[in-house]
PDB file of N, CA and C in Angstrom:
ATOM      1  N   UNK A   1       0.901  -1.119  -0.051  1.00 82.00           N
ATOM      2  CA  UNK A   1      -0.016  -0.094   0.025  1.00 82.00           C
ATOM      3  C   UNK A   1       0.838   1.250  -0.025  1.00 82.00           C
ATOM      4  N   UNK A   2       0.471   2.217  -0.691  1.00 89.00           N
ATOM      5  CA  UNK A   2       1.198   3.485  -0.776  1.00 89.00           C
ATOM      6  C   UNK A   2       0.361   4.492  -0.133  1.00 89.00           C
ATOM      7  N   UNK A   3       0.896   5.266   0.834  1.00 90.00           N
ATOM      8  CA  UNK A   3       0.293   6.107   1.629  1.00 90.00           C
ATOM      9  C   UNK A   3      -0.143   7.391   0.717  1.00 90.00           C
ATOM     10  N   UNK A   4       0.901   7.921  -0.093  1.00 93.00           N
ATOM     11  CA  UNK A   4       0.389   9.031  -0.887  1.00 93.00           C
ATOM     12  C   UNK A   4      -0.706   8.724  -1.818  1.00 93.00           C
ATOM     13  N   UNK A   5      -0.881   7.468  -2.295  1.00 95.00           N
ATOM     14  CA  UNK A   5      -1.963   7.052  -3.209  1.00 95.00           C
ATOM     15  C   UNK A   5      -3.189   7.154  -2.407  1.00 95.00           C
ATOM     16  N   UNK A   6      -3.151   6.510  -1.153  1.00 95.00           N
ATOM     17  CA  UNK A   6      -4.333   6.495  -0.266  1.00 95.00           C
ATOM     18  C   UNK A   6      -4.813   7.823   0.193  1.00 95.00           C
ATOM     19  N   UNK A   7      -3.819   8.681   0.298  1.00 94.00           N
ATOM     20  CA  UNK A   7      -4.093  10.172   0.648  1.00 94.00           C
ATOM     21  C   UNK A   7      -4.766  10.809  -0.401  1.00 94.00           C
ATOM     22  N   UNK A   8      -4.378  10.586  -1.726  1.00 95.00           N
ATOM     23  CA  UNK A   8      -4.826  11.260  -2.808  1.00 95.00           C
ATOM     24  C   UNK A   8      -6.539  10.723  -3.006  1.00 95.00           C
ATOM     25  N   UNK A   9      -6.437   9.447  -2.916  1.00 96.00           N
ATOM     26  CA  UNK A   9      -7.794   8.797  -3.178  1.00 96.00           C
ATOM     27  C   UNK A   9      -8.825   9.314  -2.110  1.00 96.00           C
ATOM     28  N   UNK A  10      -8.281   9.456  -0.896  1.00 95.00           N
ATOM     29  CA  UNK A  10      -9.156   9.976   0.161  1.00 95.00           C
ATOM     30  C   UNK A  10      -9.694  11.332  -0.032  1.00 95.00           C
ATOM     31  N   UNK A  11      -8.876  12.232  -0.639  1.00 94.00           N
ATOM     32  CA  UNK A  11      -9.278  13.464  -1.123  1.00 94.00           C
ATOM     33  C   UNK A  11     -10.310  13.395  -2.321  1.00 94.00           C
ATOM     34  N   UNK A  12     -10.007  12.443  -3.159  1.00 96.00           N
ATOM     35  CA  UNK A  12     -11.036  12.233  -4.357  1.00 96.00           C
ATOM     36  C   UNK A  12     -12.347  11.831  -3.672  1.00 96.00           C
ATOM     37  N   UNK A  13     -12.425  10.936  -2.836  1.00 96.00           N
ATOM     38  CA  UNK A  13     -13.625  10.562  -2.136  1.00 96.00           C
ATOM     39  C   UNK A  13     -14.383  11.653  -1.555  1.00 96.00           C
ATOM     40  N   UNK A  14     -13.579  12.497  -0.870  1.00 93.00           N
ATOM     41  CA  UNK A  14     -14.302  13.756  -0.219  1.00 93.00           C
ATOM     42  C   UNK A  14     -14.866  14.617  -1.177  1.00 93.00           C
ATOM     43  N   UNK A  15     -14.216  14.788  -2.146  1.00 95.00           N
ATOM     44  CA  UNK A  15     -14.579  15.768  -3.253  1.00 95.00           C
ATOM     45  C   UNK A  15     -15.758  15.133  -4.164  1.00 95.00           C
ATOM     46  N   UNK A  16     -15.785  14.024  -4.324  1.00 95.00           N
ATOM     47  CA  UNK A  16     -16.706  13.320  -5.163  1.00 95.00           C
ATOM     48  C   UNK A  16     -17.687  12.411  -4.513  1.00 95.00           C
ATOM     49  N   UNK A  17     -17.535  11.108  -4.483  1.00 91.00           N
ATOM     50  CA  UNK A  17     -18.363  10.166  -3.813  1.00 91.00           C
ATOM     51  C   UNK A  17     -17.648   8.847  -3.822  1.00 91.00           C
ATOM     52  N   UNK A  18     -17.873   8.042  -2.695  1.00 95.00           N
ATOM     53  CA  UNK A  18     -17.212   6.854  -2.610  1.00 95.00           C
ATOM     54  C   UNK A  18     -17.682   5.777  -3.476  1.00 95.00           C
ATOM     55  N   UNK A  19     -18.898   5.971  -4.153  1.00 96.00           N
ATOM     56  CA  UNK A  19     -19.429   5.175  -5.070  1.00 96.00           C
ATOM     57  C   UNK A  19     -18.505   4.988  -6.243  1.00 96.00           C
ATOM     58  N   UNK A  20     -17.822   5.988  -6.730  1.00 96.00           N
ATOM     59  CA  UNK A  20     -16.746   5.786  -7.801  1.00 96.00           C
ATOM     60  C   UNK A  20     -15.744   4.821  -7.483  1.00 96.00           C
ATOM     61  N   UNK A  21     -15.299   4.835  -6.202  1.00 97.00           N
ATOM     62  CA  UNK A  21     -14.248   4.097  -5.891  1.00 97.00           C
ATOM     63  C   UNK A  21     -14.682   2.514  -5.722  1.00 97.00           C
ATOM     64  N   UNK A  22     -16.012   2.324  -5.227  1.00 97.00           N
ATOM     65  CA  UNK A  22     -16.491   1.045  -5.083  1.00 97.00           C
ATOM     66  C   UNK A  22     -16.712   0.466  -6.348  1.00 97.00           C
ATOM     67  N   UNK A  23     -17.190   1.261  -7.345  1.00 98.00           N
ATOM     68  CA  UNK A  23     -17.340   0.774  -8.798  1.00 98.00           C
ATOM     69  C   UNK A  23     -16.049   0.448  -9.404  1.00 98.00           C
ATOM     70  N   UNK A  24     -14.952   1.236  -9.156  1.00 97.00           N
ATOM     71  CA  UNK A  24     -13.554   0.965  -9.651  1.00 97.00           C
ATOM     72  C   UNK A  24     -13.194  -0.356  -9.192  1.00 97.00           C
ATOM     73  N   UNK A  25     -13.365  -0.668  -7.834  1.00 98.00           N
ATOM     74  CA  UNK A  25     -12.955  -1.832  -7.201  1.00 98.00           C
ATOM     75  C   UNK A  25     -13.561  -3.082  -7.984  1.00 98.00           C
ATOM     76  N   UNK A  26     -14.813  -2.931  -8.116  1.00 98.00           N
ATOM     77  CA  UNK A  26     -15.690  -4.034  -8.782  1.00 98.00           C
ATOM     78  C   UNK A  26     -15.034  -4.338 -10.127  1.00 98.00           C
ATOM     79  N   UNK A  27     -14.823  -3.142 -10.990  1.00 98.00           N
ATOM     80  CA  UNK A  27     -14.268  -3.310 -12.251  1.00 98.00           C
ATOM     81  C   UNK A  27     -12.844  -4.103 -12.236  1.00 98.00           C
ATOM     82  N   UNK A  28     -12.002  -3.461 -11.308  1.00 98.00           N
ATOM     83  CA  UNK A  28     -10.676  -4.169 -11.200  1.00 98.00           C
ATOM     84  C   UNK A  28     -10.753  -5.670 -10.793  1.00 98.00           C
ATOM     85  N   UNK A  29     -11.663  -5.893  -9.815  1.00 98.00           N
ATOM     86  CA  UNK A  29     -11.878  -7.405  -9.443  1.00 98.00           C
ATOM     87  C   UNK A  29     -12.301  -8.190 -10.727  1.00 98.00           C
ATOM     88  N   UNK A  30     -13.176  -7.595 -11.425  1.00 98.00           N
ATOM     89  CA  UNK A  30     -13.702  -8.263 -12.746  1.00 98.00           C
ATOM     90  C   UNK A  30     -12.581  -8.642 -13.616  1.00 98.00           C
ATOM     91  N   UNK A  31     -11.769  -7.615 -13.832  1.00 97.00           N
ATOM     92  CA  UNK A  31     -10.518  -7.813 -14.832  1.00 97.00           C
ATOM     93  C   UNK A  31      -9.616  -8.859 -14.393  1.00 97.00           C
ATOM     94  N   UNK A  32      -9.497  -9.130 -12.988  1.00 96.00           N
ATOM     95  CA  UNK A  32      -8.612 -10.183 -12.573  1.00 96.00           C
ATOM     96  C   UNK A  32      -8.994 -11.482 -12.967  1.00 96.00           C
ATOM     97  N   UNK A  33     -10.226 -11.646 -13.528  1.00 96.00           N
ATOM     98  CA  UNK A  33     -10.744 -12.972 -14.061  1.00 96.00           C
ATOM     99  C   UNK A  33     -10.157 -13.246 -15.303  1.00 96.00           C
ATOM    100  N   UNK A  34      -9.569 -12.403 -16.126  1.00 96.00           N
ATOM    101  CA  UNK A  34      -9.176 -12.462 -17.432  1.00 96.00           C
ATOM    102  C   UNK A  34      -8.017 -13.637 -17.399  1.00 96.00           C
ATOM    103  N   UNK A  35      -8.102 -14.748 -18.070  1.00 96.00           N
ATOM    104  CA  UNK A  35      -7.064 -15.742 -17.901  1.00 96.00           C
ATOM    105  C   UNK A  35      -5.818 -15.438 -18.564  1.00 96.00           C
ATOM    106  N   UNK A  36      -5.708 -14.544 -19.506  1.00 97.00           N
ATOM    107  CA  UNK A  36      -4.454 -14.272 -20.239  1.00 97.00           C
ATOM    108  C   UNK A  36      -3.451 -13.305 -19.410  1.00 97.00           C
ATOM    109  N   UNK A  37      -4.007 -12.722 -18.214  1.00 97.00           N
ATOM    110  CA  UNK A  37      -3.210 -11.690 -17.512  1.00 97.00           C
ATOM    111  C   UNK A  37      -1.889 -12.300 -16.815  1.00 97.00           C
ATOM    112  N   UNK A  38      -0.832 -11.693 -16.857  1.00 97.00           N
ATOM    113  CA  UNK A  38       0.381 -12.122 -16.354  1.00 97.00           C
ATOM    114  C   UNK A  38       0.482 -11.776 -14.730  1.00 97.00           C
ATOM    115  N   UNK A  39       1.325 -12.601 -14.104  1.00 96.00           N
ATOM    116  CA  UNK A  39       1.330 -12.341 -12.604  1.00 96.00           C
ATOM    117  C   UNK A  39       1.636 -10.946 -12.333  1.00 96.00           C
ATOM    118  N   UNK A  40       2.643 -10.367 -13.087  1.00 97.00           N
ATOM    119  CA  UNK A  40       2.911  -8.842 -12.825  1.00 97.00           C
ATOM    120  C   UNK A  40       1.775  -7.971 -13.032  1.00 97.00           C
ATOM    121  N   UNK A  41       0.816  -8.260 -13.909  1.00 97.00           N
ATOM    122  CA  UNK A  41      -0.382  -7.480 -14.104  1.00 97.00           C
ATOM    123  C   UNK A  41      -1.212  -7.641 -13.044  1.00 97.00           C
ATOM    124  N   UNK A  42      -1.475  -8.818 -12.581  1.00 97.00           N
ATOM    125  CA  UNK A  42      -2.359  -9.161 -11.430  1.00 97.00           C
ATOM    126  C   UNK A  42      -1.783  -8.451 -10.302  1.00 97.00           C
ATOM    127  N   UNK A  43      -0.466  -8.373  -9.998  1.00 97.00           N
ATOM    128  CA  UNK A  43       0.068  -7.692  -8.729  1.00 97.00           C
ATOM    129  C   UNK A  43      -0.187  -6.352  -8.857  1.00 97.00           C
ATOM    130  N   UNK A  44      -0.146  -5.674  -9.966  1.00 97.00           N
ATOM    131  CA  UNK A  44      -0.514  -4.314 -10.106  1.00 97.00           C
ATOM    132  C   UNK A  44      -1.960  -4.052  -9.699  1.00 97.00           C
ATOM    133  N   UNK A  45      -2.757  -4.848 -10.352  1.00 97.00           N
ATOM    134  CA  UNK A  45      -4.187  -4.664 -10.077  1.00 97.00           C
ATOM    135  C   UNK A  45      -4.519  -4.923  -8.629  1.00 97.00           C
ATOM    136  N   UNK A  46      -3.874  -5.904  -8.064  1.00 96.00           N
ATOM    137  CA  UNK A  46      -4.130  -6.159  -6.653  1.00 96.00           C
ATOM    138  C   UNK A  46      -3.535  -4.987  -5.724  1.00 96.00           C
ATOM    139  N   UNK A  47      -2.517  -4.314  -6.183  1.00 96.00           N
ATOM    140  CA  UNK A  47      -2.070  -3.128  -5.339  1.00 96.00           C
ATOM    141  C   UNK A  47      -3.079  -1.922  -5.391  1.00 96.00           C
ATOM    142  N   UNK A  48      -3.433  -1.774  -6.696  1.00 97.00           N
ATOM    143  CA  UNK A  48      -4.507  -0.670  -6.858  1.00 97.00           C
ATOM    144  C   UNK A  48      -5.871  -1.067  -5.960  1.00 97.00           C
ATOM    145  N   UNK A  49      -6.149  -2.271  -5.892  1.00 97.00           N
ATOM    146  CA  UNK A  49      -7.418  -2.602  -5.285  1.00 97.00           C
ATOM    147  C   UNK A  49      -7.141  -2.314  -3.759  1.00 97.00           C
ATOM    148  N   UNK A  50      -5.933  -2.837  -3.230  1.00 95.00           N
ATOM    149  CA  UNK A  50      -5.653  -2.541  -1.827  1.00 95.00           C
ATOM    150  C   UNK A  50      -5.751  -1.051  -1.557  1.00 95.00           C
ATOM    151  N   UNK A  51      -4.998  -0.268  -2.362  1.00 96.00           N
ATOM    152  CA  UNK A  51      -5.000   1.170  -2.203  1.00 96.00           C
ATOM    153  C   UNK A  51      -6.393   1.765  -2.089  1.00 96.00           C
ATOM    154  N   UNK A  52      -7.289   1.173  -3.025  1.00 97.00           N
ATOM    155  CA  UNK A  52      -8.649   1.756  -3.044  1.00 97.00           C
ATOM    156  C   UNK A  52      -9.447   1.345  -1.743  1.00 97.00           C
ATOM    157  N   UNK A  53      -9.245   0.052  -1.254  1.00 97.00           N
ATOM    158  CA  UNK A  53      -9.925  -0.311  -0.037  1.00 97.00           C
ATOM    159  C   UNK A  53      -9.277   0.534   1.117  1.00 97.00           C
ATOM    160  N   UNK A  54      -7.997   0.720   1.118  1.00 96.00           N
ATOM    161  CA  UNK A  54      -7.495   1.542   2.190  1.00 96.00           C
ATOM    162  C   UNK A  54      -7.917   2.975   2.274  1.00 96.00           C
ATOM    163  N   UNK A  55      -8.204   3.487   1.157  1.00 96.00           N
ATOM    164  CA  UNK A  55      -8.792   4.815   1.036  1.00 96.00           C
ATOM    165  C   UNK A  55     -10.171   4.970   1.618  1.00 96.00           C
ATOM    166  N   UNK A  56     -10.918   3.949   1.403  1.00 97.00           N
ATOM    167  CA  UNK A  56     -12.373   3.709   1.943  1.00 97.00           C
ATOM    168  C   UNK A  56     -12.393   3.571   3.466  1.00 97.00           C
ATOM    169  N   UNK A  57     -11.263   2.911   3.872  1.00 95.00           N
ATOM    170  CA  UNK A  57     -11.102   2.823   5.318  1.00 95.00           C
ATOM    171  C   UNK A  57     -10.833   4.057   6.104  1.00 95.00           C
ATOM    172  N   UNK A  58      -9.776   4.782   5.438  1.00 96.00           N
ATOM    173  CA  UNK A  58      -9.364   6.051   5.870  1.00 96.00           C
ATOM    174  C   UNK A  58     -10.501   7.086   5.948  1.00 96.00           C
ATOM    175  N   UNK A  59     -11.296   7.108   4.848  1.00 96.00           N
ATOM    176  CA  UNK A  59     -12.487   8.087   4.682  1.00 96.00           C
ATOM    177  C   UNK A  59     -13.529   7.695   5.752  1.00 96.00           C
ATOM    178  N   UNK A  60     -13.637   6.447   6.062  1.00 95.00           N
ATOM    179  CA  UNK A  60     -14.600   6.037   7.178  1.00 95.00           C
ATOM    180  C   UNK A  60     -14.252   6.538   8.372  1.00 95.00           C
ATOM    181  N   UNK A  61     -12.993   6.636   8.704  1.00 95.00           N
ATOM    182  CA  UNK A  61     -12.408   7.134   9.996  1.00 95.00           C
ATOM    183  C   UNK A  61     -12.557   8.735  10.013  1.00 95.00           C
ATOM    184  N   UNK A  62     -12.447   9.277   8.815  1.00 95.00           N
ATOM    185  CA  UNK A  62     -12.484  10.802   8.817  1.00 95.00           C
ATOM    186  C   UNK A  62     -14.016  11.118   9.023  1.00 95.00           C
ATOM    187  N   UNK A  63     -14.925  10.322   8.378  1.00 94.00           N
ATOM    188  CA  UNK A  63     -16.391  10.617   8.691  1.00 94.00           C
ATOM    189  C   UNK A  63     -16.809  10.499  10.202  1.00 94.00           C
ATOM    190  N   UNK A  64     -16.044   9.567  10.880  1.00 96.00           N
ATOM    191  CA  UNK A  64     -16.383   9.447  12.204  1.00 96.00           C
ATOM    192  C   UNK A  64     -15.666  10.527  13.153  1.00 96.00           C
ATOM    193  N   UNK A  65     -14.880  11.423  12.475  1.00 96.00           N
ATOM    194  CA  UNK A  65     -14.604  12.685  13.174  1.00 96.00           C
ATOM    195  C   UNK A  65     -12.939  12.786  13.385  1.00 96.00           C
ATOM    196  N   UNK A  66     -12.130  11.785  12.817  1.00 95.00           N
ATOM    197  CA  UNK A  66     -10.717  11.874  13.091  1.00 95.00           C
ATOM    198  C   UNK A  66     -10.141  12.774  12.004  1.00 95.00           C
ATOM    199  N   UNK A  67      -9.300  13.479  12.311  1.00 94.00           N
ATOM    200  CA  UNK A  67      -8.441  14.365  11.333  1.00 94.00           C
ATOM    201  C   UNK A  67      -7.951  13.365  10.436  1.00 94.00           C
ATOM    202  N   UNK A  68      -7.710  13.870   8.984  1.00 92.00           N
ATOM    203  CA  UNK A  68      -7.061  13.130   7.943  1.00 92.00           C
ATOM    204  C   UNK A  68      -5.832  12.431   8.287  1.00 92.00           C
ATOM    205  N   UNK A  69      -4.934  13.363   8.912  1.00 92.00           N
ATOM    206  CA  UNK A  69      -3.518  12.881   9.225  1.00 92.00           C
ATOM    207  C   UNK A  69      -3.478  11.736  10.257  1.00 92.00           C
ATOM    208  N   UNK A  70      -4.308  11.810  11.267  1.00 95.00           N
ATOM    209  CA  UNK A  70      -4.586  10.818  12.297  1.00 95.00           C
ATOM    210  C   UNK A  70      -5.135   9.480  11.652  1.00 95.00           C
ATOM    211  N   UNK A  71      -6.169   9.665  10.780  1.00 94.00           N
ATOM    212  CA  UNK A  71      -6.752   8.581  10.183  1.00 94.00           C
ATOM    213  C   UNK A  71      -5.725   7.787   9.376  1.00 94.00           C
ATOM    214  N   UNK A  72      -5.001   8.596   8.581  1.00 93.00           N
ATOM    215  CA  UNK A  72      -4.042   7.914   7.715  1.00 93.00           C
ATOM    216  C   UNK A  72      -2.871   7.257   8.587  1.00 93.00           C
ATOM    217  N   UNK A  73      -2.351   7.717   9.571  1.00 92.00           N
ATOM    218  CA  UNK A  73      -1.383   7.185  10.409  1.00 92.00           C
ATOM    219  C   UNK A  73      -1.922   5.991  11.252  1.00 92.00           C
ATOM    220  N   UNK A  74      -3.169   6.156  11.664  1.00 92.00           N
ATOM    221  CA  UNK A  74      -3.617   4.811  12.306  1.00 92.00           C
ATOM    222  C   UNK A  74      -3.945   3.658  11.330  1.00 92.00           C
ATOM    223  N   UNK A  75      -4.447   4.045  10.139  1.00 92.00           N
ATOM    224  CA  UNK A  75      -4.554   2.872   9.133  1.00 92.00           C
ATOM    225  C   UNK A  75      -3.143   2.320   8.808  1.00 92.00           C
ATOM    226  N   UNK A  76      -2.150   3.124   8.602  1.00 90.00           N
ATOM    227  CA  UNK A  76      -0.801   2.450   8.151  1.00 90.00           C
ATOM    228  C   UNK A  76      -0.301   1.834   9.310  1.00 90.00           C
ATOM    229  N   UNK A  77      -0.547   2.172  10.638  1.00 89.00           N
ATOM    230  CA  UNK A  77       0.097   1.378  11.715  1.00 89.00           C
ATOM    231  C   UNK A  77      -0.565   0.115  11.696  1.00 89.00           C
ATOM    232  N   UNK A  78      -1.930   0.119  11.384  1.00 86.00           N
ATOM    233  CA  UNK A  78      -2.706  -1.244  11.508  1.00 86.00           C
ATOM    234  C   UNK A  78      -2.154  -2.224  10.378  1.00 86.00           C
ATOM    235  N   UNK A  79      -1.816  -1.541   9.144  1.00 83.00           N
ATOM    236  CA  UNK A  79      -1.288  -2.253   8.074  1.00 83.00           C
ATOM    237  C   UNK A  79       0.026  -2.917   8.356  1.00 83.00           C
ATOM    238  N   UNK A  80       0.877  -2.010   8.918  1.00 81.00           N
ATOM    239  CA  UNK A  80       2.227  -2.465   9.299  1.00 81.00           C
ATOM    240  C   UNK A  80       2.259  -3.441  10.359  1.00 81.00           C
ATOM    241  N   UNK A  81       1.330  -3.392  11.360  1.00 75.00           N
ATOM    242  CA  UNK A  81       1.184  -4.257  12.451  1.00 75.00           C
ATOM    243  C   UNK A  81       0.743  -5.560  12.061  1.00 75.00           C
ATOM    244  N   UNK A  82      -0.119  -5.615  10.983  1.00 69.00           N
ATOM    245  CA  UNK A  82      -0.622  -7.040  10.497  1.00 69.00           C
ATOM    246  C   UNK A  82       0.416  -7.589   9.731  1.00 69.00           C
ATOM    247  N   UNK A  83       1.368  -6.840   9.129  1.00 67.00           N
ATOM    248  CA  UNK A  83       2.458  -7.581   8.309  1.00 67.00           C
ATOM    249  C   UNK A  83       3.528  -8.039   9.330  1.00 67.00           C
ATOM    250  N   UNK A  84       3.711  -7.364  10.290  1.00 60.00           N
ATOM    251  CA  UNK A  84       4.743  -7.960  11.289  1.00 60.00           C
ATOM    252  C   UNK A  84       4.292  -9.241  12.001  1.00 60.00           C
ATOM    253  N   UNK A  85       2.982  -9.458  12.112  1.00 57.00           N
ATOM    254  CA  UNK A  85       2.637 -10.539  12.705  1.00 57.00           C
ATOM    255  C   UNK A  85       2.850 -11.954  12.066  1.00 57.00           C
TER     256      UNK A  85
END
């Protein structure tokens, strides 16, 4: 996951609507079913999907009243914590 990408997507969600991101996730998940995709291409799509889901999680925290910086930091700490385990 890339924090700058998640931060940018969070701004996009705030300015527009999270439905755009949800529809993008659905589209990317559908594309992963193409049998001719290479592993590298699937990795890129997976990274994009992870960043999109991350942005939705951060946006949820912001809606609950957390400042953006705090929401981003807490999310990344959870991600790093889950990797360390």
